[in-house]
PDB file of C-alpha atoms and ligand atoms in Angstrom:
ATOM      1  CA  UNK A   1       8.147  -9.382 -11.755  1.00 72.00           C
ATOM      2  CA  UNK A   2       5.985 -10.573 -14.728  1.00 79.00           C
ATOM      3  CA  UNK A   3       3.227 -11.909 -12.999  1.00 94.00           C
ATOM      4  CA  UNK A   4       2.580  -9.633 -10.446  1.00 98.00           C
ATOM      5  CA  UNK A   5      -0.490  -7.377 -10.630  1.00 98.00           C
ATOM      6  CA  UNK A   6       0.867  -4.492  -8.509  1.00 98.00           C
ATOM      7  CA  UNK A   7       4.100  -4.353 -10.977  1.00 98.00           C
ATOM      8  CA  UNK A   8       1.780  -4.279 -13.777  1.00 98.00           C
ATOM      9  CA  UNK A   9      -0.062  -1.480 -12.502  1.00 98.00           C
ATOM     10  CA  UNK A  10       3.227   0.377 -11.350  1.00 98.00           C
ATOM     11  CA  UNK A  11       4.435   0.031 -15.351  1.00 98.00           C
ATOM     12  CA  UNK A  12       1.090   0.985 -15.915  1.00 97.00           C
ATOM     13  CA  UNK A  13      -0.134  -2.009 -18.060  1.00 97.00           C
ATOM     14  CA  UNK A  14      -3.086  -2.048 -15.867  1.00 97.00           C
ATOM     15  CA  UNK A  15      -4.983   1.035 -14.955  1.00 98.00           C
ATOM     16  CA  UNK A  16      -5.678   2.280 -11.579  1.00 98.00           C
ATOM     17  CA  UNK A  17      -6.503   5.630  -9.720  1.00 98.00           C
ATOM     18  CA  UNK A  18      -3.662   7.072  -8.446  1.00 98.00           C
ATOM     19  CA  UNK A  19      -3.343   9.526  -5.343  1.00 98.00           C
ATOM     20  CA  UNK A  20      -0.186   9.993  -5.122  1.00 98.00           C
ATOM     21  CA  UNK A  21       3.648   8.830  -6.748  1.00 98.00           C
ATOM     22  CA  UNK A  22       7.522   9.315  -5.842  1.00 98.00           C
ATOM     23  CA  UNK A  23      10.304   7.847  -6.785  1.00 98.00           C
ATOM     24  CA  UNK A  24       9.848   4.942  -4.172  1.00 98.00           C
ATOM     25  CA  UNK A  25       6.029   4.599  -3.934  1.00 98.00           C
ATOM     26  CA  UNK A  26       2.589   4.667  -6.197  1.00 98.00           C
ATOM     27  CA  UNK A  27      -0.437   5.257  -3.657  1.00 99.00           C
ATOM     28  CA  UNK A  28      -3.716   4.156  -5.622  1.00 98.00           C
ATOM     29  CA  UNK A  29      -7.539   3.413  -4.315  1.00 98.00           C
ATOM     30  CA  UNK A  30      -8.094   0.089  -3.321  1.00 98.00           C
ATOM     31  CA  UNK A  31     -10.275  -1.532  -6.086  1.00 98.00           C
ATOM     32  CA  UNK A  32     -12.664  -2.827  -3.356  1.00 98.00           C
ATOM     33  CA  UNK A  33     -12.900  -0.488  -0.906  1.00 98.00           C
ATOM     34  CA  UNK A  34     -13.437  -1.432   3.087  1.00 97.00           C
ATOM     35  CA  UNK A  35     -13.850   1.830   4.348  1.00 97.00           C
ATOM     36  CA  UNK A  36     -14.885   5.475   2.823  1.00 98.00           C
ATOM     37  CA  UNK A  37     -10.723   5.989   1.892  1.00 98.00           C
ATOM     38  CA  UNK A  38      -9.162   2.591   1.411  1.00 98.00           C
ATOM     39  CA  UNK A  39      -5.718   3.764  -0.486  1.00 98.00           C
ATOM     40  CA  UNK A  40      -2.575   1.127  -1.025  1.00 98.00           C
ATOM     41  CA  UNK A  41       0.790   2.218  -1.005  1.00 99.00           C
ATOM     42  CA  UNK A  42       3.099   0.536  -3.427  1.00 98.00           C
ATOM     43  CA  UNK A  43       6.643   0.214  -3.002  1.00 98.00           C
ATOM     44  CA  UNK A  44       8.190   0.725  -6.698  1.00 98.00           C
ATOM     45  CA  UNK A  45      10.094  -2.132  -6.144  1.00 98.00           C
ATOM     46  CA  UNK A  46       8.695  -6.044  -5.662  1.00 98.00           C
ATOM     47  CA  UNK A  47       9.313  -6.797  -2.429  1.00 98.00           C
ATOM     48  CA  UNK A  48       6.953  -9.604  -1.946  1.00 98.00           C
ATOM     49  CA  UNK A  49       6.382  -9.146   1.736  1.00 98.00           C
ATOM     50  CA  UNK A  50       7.432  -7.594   5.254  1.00 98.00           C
ATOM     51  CA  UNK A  51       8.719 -10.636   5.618  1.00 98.00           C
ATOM     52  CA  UNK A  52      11.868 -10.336   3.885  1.00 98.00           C
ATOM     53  CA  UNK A  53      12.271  -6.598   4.504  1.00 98.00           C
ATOM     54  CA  UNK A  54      16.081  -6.291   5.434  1.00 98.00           C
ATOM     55  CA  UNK A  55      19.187  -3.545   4.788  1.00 98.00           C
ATOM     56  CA  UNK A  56      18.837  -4.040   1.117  1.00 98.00           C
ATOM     57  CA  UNK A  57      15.518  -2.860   0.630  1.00 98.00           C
ATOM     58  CA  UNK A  58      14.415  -0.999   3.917  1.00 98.00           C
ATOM     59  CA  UNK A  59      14.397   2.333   2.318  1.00 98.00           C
ATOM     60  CA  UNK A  60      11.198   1.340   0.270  1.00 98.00           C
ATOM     61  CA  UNK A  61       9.228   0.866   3.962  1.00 98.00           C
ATOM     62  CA  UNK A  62      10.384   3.776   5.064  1.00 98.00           C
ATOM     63  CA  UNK A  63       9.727   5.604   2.369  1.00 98.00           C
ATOM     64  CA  UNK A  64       6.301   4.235   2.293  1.00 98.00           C
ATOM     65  CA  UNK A  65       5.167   5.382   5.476  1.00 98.00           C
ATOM     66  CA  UNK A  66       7.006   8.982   4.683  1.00 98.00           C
ATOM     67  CA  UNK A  67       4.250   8.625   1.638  1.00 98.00           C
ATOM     68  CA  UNK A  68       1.778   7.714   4.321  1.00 98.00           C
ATOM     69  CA  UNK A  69       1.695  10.821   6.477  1.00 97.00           C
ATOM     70  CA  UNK A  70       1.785  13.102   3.073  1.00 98.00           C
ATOM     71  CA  UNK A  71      -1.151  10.825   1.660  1.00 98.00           C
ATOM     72  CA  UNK A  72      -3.039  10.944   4.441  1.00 98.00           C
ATOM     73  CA  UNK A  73      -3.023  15.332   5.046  1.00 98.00           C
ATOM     74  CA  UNK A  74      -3.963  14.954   0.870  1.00 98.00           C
ATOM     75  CA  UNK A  75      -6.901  12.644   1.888  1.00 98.00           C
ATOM     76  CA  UNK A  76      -8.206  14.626   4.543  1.00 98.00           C
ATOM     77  CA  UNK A  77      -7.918  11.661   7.520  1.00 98.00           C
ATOM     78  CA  UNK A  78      -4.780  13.247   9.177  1.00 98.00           C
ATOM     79  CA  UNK A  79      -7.091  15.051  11.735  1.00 98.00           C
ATOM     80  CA  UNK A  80      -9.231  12.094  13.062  1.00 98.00           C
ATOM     81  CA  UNK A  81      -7.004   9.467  12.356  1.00 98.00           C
ATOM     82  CA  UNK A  82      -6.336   6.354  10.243  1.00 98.00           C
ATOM     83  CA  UNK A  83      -5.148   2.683  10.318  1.00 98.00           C
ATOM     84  CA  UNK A  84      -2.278   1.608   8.612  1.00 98.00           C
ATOM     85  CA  UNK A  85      -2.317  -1.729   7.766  1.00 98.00           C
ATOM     86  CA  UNK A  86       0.166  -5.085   6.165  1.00 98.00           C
ATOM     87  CA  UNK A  87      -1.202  -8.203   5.434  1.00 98.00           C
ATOM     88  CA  UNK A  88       2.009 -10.302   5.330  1.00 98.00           C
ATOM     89  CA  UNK A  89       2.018 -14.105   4.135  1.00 98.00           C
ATOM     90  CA  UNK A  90      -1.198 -16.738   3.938  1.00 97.00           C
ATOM     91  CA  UNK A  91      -2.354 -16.586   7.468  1.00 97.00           C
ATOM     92  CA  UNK A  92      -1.845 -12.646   7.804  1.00 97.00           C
ATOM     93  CA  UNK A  93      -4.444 -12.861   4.715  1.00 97.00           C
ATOM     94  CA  UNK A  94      -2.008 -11.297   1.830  1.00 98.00           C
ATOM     95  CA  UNK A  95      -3.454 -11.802  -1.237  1.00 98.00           C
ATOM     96  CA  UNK A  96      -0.895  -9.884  -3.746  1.00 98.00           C
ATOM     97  CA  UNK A  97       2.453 -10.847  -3.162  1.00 98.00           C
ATOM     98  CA  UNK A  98       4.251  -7.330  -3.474  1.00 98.00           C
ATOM     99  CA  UNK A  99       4.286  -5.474  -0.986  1.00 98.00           C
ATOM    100  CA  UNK A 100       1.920  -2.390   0.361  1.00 98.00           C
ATOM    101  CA  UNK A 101       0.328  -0.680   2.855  1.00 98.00           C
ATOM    102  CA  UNK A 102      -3.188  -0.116   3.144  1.00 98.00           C
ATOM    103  CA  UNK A 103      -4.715   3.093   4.539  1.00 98.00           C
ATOM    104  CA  UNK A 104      -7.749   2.854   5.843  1.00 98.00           C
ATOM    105  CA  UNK A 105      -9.834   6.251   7.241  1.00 98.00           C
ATOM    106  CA  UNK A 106     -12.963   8.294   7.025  1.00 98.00           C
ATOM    107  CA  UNK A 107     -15.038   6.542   9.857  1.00 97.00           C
ATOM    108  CA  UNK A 108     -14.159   5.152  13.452  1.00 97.00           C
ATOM    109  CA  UNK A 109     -12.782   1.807  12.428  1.00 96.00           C
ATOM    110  CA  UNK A 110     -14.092  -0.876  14.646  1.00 94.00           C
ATOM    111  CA  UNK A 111     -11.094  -2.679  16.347  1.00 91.00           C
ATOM    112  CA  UNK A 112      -9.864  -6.172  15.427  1.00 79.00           C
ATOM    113  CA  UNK A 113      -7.394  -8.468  15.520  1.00 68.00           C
ATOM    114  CA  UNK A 114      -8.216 -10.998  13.001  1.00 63.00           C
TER     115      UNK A 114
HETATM  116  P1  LIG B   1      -3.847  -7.871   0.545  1.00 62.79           P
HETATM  117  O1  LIG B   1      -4.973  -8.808   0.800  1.00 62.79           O
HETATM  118  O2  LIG B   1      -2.781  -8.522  -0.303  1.00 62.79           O
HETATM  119  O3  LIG B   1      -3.304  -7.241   1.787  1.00 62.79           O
HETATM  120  O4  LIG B   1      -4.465  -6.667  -0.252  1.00 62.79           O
HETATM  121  C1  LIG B   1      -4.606  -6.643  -1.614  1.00 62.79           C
HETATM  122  C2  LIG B   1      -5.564  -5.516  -1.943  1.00 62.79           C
HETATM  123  O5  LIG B   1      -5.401  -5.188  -3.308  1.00 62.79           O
HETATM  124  C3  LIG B   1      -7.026  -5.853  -1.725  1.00 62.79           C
HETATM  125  O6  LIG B   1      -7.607  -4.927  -0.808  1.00 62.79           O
HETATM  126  C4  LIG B   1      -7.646  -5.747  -3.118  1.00 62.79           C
HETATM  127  O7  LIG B   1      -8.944  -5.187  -3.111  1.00 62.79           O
HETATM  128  C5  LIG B   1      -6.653  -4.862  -3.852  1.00 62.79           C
HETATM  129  N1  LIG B   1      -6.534  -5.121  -5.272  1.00 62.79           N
HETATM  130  C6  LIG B   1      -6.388  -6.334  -5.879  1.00 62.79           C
HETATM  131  N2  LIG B   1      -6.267  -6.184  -7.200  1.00 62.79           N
HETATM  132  C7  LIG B   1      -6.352  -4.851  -7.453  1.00 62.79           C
HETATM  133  C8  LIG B   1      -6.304  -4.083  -8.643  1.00 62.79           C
HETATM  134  O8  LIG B   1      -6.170  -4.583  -9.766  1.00 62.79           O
HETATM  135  N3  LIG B   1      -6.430  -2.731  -8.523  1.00 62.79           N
HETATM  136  C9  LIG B   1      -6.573  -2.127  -7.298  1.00 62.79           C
HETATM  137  N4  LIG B   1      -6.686  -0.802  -7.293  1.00 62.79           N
HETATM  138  N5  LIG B   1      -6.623  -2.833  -6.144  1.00 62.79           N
HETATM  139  C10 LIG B   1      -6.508  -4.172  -6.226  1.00 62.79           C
HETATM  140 ZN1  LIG B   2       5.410  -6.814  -7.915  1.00 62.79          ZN
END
């Protein structure tokens, strides 16, 4: 997708810090980080949103949150836990249209639902 930041980054025409990369998934920091590890997992392949996850592209979900539990042991959060989170779509508060997973660890997270 030629406008899309998180392809751009995956091609790597714009830099990032990555954690972590498989065939399905790039993991890199979150460029404004909301907690002491904010990482994003990628999928390699623009899916704009869990909204049109289906057959065709499921494997990329599920590979992302096989990424997660690796990702998060690398990180250090696996022992005290993490959130896992998808912003999907203008009211779920998605700002980059590709889809991802943030991980967000290394305090108690205060709990919310919007
Ligand atoms: P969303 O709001 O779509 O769920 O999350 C998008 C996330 O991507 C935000 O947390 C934002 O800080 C992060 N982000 C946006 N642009 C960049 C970028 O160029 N590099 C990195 N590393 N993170 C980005
Ligand atoms: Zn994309």
């Amino acid at each position: 997708m030629e406008d899309c930041i998180f392809c751009k980054i995956i091609n790597k025409e714009i830099p990032s810090e990555a954690v972590y990369e498989d065939d399905y998934v790039l993991c890199i920091k979150d460029i404004n980080p909301m907690a002491p590890v904010h990482l994003l997992v990628l999928t390699k392949k623009h899916i704009c949103c869990a909204n049109v996850i289906d057959e065709t592209n499921s494997l990329y979900a599920a590979k992302a949150f096989e990424a997660v539990a690796k990702i998060a042991k690398q990180a250090g959060i696996d022992k005290n836990g993490y959130r896992v989170v998808n912003n999907c779509g203008d009211d779920g508060g998605q700002t980059v249209k590709h889809l991802h997973f943030h991980i967000l660890g290394g305090k108690k997270l205060p709990i919310e639902m919007a």
